[in-house]
Short mmCIF file of the N, C-alpha and C atoms (twelve columns), coordinates in Angstrom:
data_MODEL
# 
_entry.id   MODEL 
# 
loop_
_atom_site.group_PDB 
_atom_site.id 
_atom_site.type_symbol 
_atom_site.label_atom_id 
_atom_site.label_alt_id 
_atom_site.label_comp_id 
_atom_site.label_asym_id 
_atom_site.label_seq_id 
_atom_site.Cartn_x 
_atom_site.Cartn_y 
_atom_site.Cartn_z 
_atom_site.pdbx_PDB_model_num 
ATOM 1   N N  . UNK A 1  63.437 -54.984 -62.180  1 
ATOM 2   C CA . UNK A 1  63.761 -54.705 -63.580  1 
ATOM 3   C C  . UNK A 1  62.493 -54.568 -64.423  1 
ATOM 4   N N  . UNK A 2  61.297 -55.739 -64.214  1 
ATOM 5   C CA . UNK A 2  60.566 -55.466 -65.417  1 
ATOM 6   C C  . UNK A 2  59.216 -53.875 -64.954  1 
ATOM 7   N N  . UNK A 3  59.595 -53.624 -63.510  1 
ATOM 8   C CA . UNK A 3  58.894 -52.504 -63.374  1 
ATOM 9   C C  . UNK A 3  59.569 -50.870 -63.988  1 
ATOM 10  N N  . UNK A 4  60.957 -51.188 -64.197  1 
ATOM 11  C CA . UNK A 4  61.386 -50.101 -64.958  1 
ATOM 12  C C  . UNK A 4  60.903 -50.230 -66.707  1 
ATOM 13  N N  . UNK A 5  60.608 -51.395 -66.921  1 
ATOM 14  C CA . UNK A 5  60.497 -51.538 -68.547  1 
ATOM 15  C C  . UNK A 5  58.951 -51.288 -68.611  1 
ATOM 16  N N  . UNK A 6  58.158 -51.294 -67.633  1 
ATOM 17  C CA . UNK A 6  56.979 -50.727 -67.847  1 
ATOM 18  C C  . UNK A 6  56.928 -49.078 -67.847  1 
ATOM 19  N N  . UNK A 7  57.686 -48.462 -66.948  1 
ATOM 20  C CA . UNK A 7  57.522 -47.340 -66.891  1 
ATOM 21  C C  . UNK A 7  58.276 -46.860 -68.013  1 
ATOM 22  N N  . UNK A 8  59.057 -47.144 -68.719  1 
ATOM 23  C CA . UNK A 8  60.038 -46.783 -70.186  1 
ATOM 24  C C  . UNK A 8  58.732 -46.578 -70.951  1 
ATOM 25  N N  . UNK A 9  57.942 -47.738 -70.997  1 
ATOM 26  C CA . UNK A 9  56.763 -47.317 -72.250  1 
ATOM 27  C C  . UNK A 9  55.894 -46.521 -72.149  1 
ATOM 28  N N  . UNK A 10 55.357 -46.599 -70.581  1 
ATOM 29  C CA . UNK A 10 54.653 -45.587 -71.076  1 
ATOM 30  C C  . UNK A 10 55.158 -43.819 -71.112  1 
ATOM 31  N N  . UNK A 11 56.322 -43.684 -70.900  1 
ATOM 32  C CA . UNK A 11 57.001 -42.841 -71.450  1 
ATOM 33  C C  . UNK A 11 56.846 -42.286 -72.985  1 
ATOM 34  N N  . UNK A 12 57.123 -43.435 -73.155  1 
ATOM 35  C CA . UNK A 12 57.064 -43.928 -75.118  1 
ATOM 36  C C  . UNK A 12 55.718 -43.319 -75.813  1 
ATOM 37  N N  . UNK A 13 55.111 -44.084 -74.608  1 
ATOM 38  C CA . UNK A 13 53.346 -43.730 -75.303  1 
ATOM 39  C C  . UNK A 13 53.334 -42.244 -74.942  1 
ATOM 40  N N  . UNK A 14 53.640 -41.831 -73.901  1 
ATOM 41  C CA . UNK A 14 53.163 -39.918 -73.644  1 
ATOM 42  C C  . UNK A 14 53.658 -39.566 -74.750  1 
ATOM 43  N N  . UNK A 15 55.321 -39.616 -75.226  1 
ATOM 44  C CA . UNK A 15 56.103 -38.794 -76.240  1 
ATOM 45  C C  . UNK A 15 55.099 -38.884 -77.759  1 
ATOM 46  N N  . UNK A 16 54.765 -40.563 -77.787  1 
ATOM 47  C CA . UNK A 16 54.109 -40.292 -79.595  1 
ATOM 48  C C  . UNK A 16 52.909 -39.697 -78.993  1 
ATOM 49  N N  . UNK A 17 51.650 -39.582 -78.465  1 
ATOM 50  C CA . UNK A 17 50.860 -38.966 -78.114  1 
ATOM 51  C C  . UNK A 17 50.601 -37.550 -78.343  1 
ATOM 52  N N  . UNK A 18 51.798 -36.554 -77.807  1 
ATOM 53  C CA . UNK A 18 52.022 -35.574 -77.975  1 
ATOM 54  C C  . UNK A 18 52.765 -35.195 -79.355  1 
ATOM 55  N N  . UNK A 19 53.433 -36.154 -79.807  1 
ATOM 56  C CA . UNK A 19 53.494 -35.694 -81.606  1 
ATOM 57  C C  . UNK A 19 52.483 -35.984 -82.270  1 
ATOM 58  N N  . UNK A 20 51.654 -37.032 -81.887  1 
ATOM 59  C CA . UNK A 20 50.408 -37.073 -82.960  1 
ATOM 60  C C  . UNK A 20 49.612 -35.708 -82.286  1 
ATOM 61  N N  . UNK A 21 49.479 -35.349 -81.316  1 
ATOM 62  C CA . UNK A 21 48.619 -33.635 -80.968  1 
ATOM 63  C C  . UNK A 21 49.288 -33.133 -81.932  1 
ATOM 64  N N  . UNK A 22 50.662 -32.500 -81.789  1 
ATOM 65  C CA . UNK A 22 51.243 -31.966 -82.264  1 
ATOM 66  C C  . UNK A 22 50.857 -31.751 -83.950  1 
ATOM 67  N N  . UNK A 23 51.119 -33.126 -84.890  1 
ATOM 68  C CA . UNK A 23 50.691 -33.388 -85.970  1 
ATOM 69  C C  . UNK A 23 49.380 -32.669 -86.638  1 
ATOM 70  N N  . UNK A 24 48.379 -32.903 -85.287  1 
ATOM 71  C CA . UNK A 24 46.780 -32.686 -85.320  1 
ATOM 72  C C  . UNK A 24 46.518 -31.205 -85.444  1 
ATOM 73  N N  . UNK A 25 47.308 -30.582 -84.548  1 
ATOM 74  C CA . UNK A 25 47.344 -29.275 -84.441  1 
ATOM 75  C C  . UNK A 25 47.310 -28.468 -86.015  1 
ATOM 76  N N  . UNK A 26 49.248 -29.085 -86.318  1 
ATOM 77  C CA . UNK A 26 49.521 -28.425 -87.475  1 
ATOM 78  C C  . UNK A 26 48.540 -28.513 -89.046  1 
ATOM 79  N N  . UNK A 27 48.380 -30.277 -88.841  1 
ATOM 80  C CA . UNK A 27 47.365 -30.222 -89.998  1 
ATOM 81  C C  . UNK A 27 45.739 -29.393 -89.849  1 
ATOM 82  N N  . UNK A 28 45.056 -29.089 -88.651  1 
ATOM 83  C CA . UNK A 28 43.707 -28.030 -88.586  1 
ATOM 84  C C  . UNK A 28 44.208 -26.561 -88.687  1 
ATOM 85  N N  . UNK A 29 45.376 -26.449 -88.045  1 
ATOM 86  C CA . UNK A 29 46.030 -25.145 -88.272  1 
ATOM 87  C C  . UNK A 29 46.159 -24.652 -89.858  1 
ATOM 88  N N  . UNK A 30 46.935 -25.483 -90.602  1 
ATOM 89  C CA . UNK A 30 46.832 -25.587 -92.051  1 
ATOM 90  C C  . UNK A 30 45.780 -25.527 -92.659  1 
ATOM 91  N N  . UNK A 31 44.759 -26.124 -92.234  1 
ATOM 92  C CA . UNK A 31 43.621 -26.122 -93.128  1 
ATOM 93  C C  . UNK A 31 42.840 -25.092 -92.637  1 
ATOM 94  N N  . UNK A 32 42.980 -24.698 -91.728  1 
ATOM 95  C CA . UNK A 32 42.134 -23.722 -91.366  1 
ATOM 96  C C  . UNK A 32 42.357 -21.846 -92.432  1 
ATOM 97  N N  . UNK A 33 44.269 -22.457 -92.198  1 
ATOM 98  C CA . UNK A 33 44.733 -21.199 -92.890  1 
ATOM 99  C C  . UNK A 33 44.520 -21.332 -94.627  1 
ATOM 100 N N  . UNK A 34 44.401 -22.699 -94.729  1 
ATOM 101 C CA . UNK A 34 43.928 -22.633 -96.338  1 
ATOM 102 C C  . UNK A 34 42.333 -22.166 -96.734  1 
ATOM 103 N N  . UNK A 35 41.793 -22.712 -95.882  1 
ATOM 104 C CA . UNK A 35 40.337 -21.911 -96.129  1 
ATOM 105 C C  . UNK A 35 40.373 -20.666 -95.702  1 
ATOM 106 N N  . UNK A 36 40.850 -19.550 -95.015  1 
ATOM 107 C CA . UNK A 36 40.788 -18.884 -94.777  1 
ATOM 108 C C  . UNK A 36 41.020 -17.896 -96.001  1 
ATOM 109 N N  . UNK A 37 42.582 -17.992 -96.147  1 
ATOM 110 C CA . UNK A 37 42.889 -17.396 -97.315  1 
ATOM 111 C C  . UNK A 37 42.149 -17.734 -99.019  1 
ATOM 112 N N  . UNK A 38 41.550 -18.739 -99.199  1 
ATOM 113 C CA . UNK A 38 41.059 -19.289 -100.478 1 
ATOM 114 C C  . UNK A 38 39.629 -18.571 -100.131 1 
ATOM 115 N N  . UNK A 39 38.798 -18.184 -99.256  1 
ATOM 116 C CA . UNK A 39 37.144 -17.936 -99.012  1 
ATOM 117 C C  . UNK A 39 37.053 -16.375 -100.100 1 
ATOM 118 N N  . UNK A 40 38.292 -15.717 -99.437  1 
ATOM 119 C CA . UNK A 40 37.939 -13.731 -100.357 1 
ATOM 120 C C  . UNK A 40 38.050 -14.702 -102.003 1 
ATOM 121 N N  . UNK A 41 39.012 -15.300 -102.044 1 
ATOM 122 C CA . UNK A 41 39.653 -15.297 -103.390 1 
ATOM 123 C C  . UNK A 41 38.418 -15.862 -104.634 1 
ATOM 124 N N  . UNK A 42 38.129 -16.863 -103.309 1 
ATOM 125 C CA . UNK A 42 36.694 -17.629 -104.757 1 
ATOM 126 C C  . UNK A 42 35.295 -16.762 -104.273 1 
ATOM 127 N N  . UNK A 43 35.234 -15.892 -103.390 1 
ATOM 128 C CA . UNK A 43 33.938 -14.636 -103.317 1 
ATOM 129 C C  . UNK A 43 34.436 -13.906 -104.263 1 
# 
């Protein structure tokens, strides 16, 4: 039993792992697209 409750977590841990990438992604993605578009506007 307690070798299945180890393997449950780190389950747990892969899944938030990959939403905090996920997260990471979207927020450099975002900022990337905000500077992008703001660089012509304030030249």
């Amino acid at each position: 039993e307690e070798e299945g409750a180890a393997e449950e977590k780190e389950e747990e841990v892969e899944d938030k792992s990959k939403i905090l990438m996920k997260v990471a992604l979207l927020m450099i993605g975002g900022t990337a697209l905000v500077v992008f578009f703001s660089d012509p506007v304030t030249n």
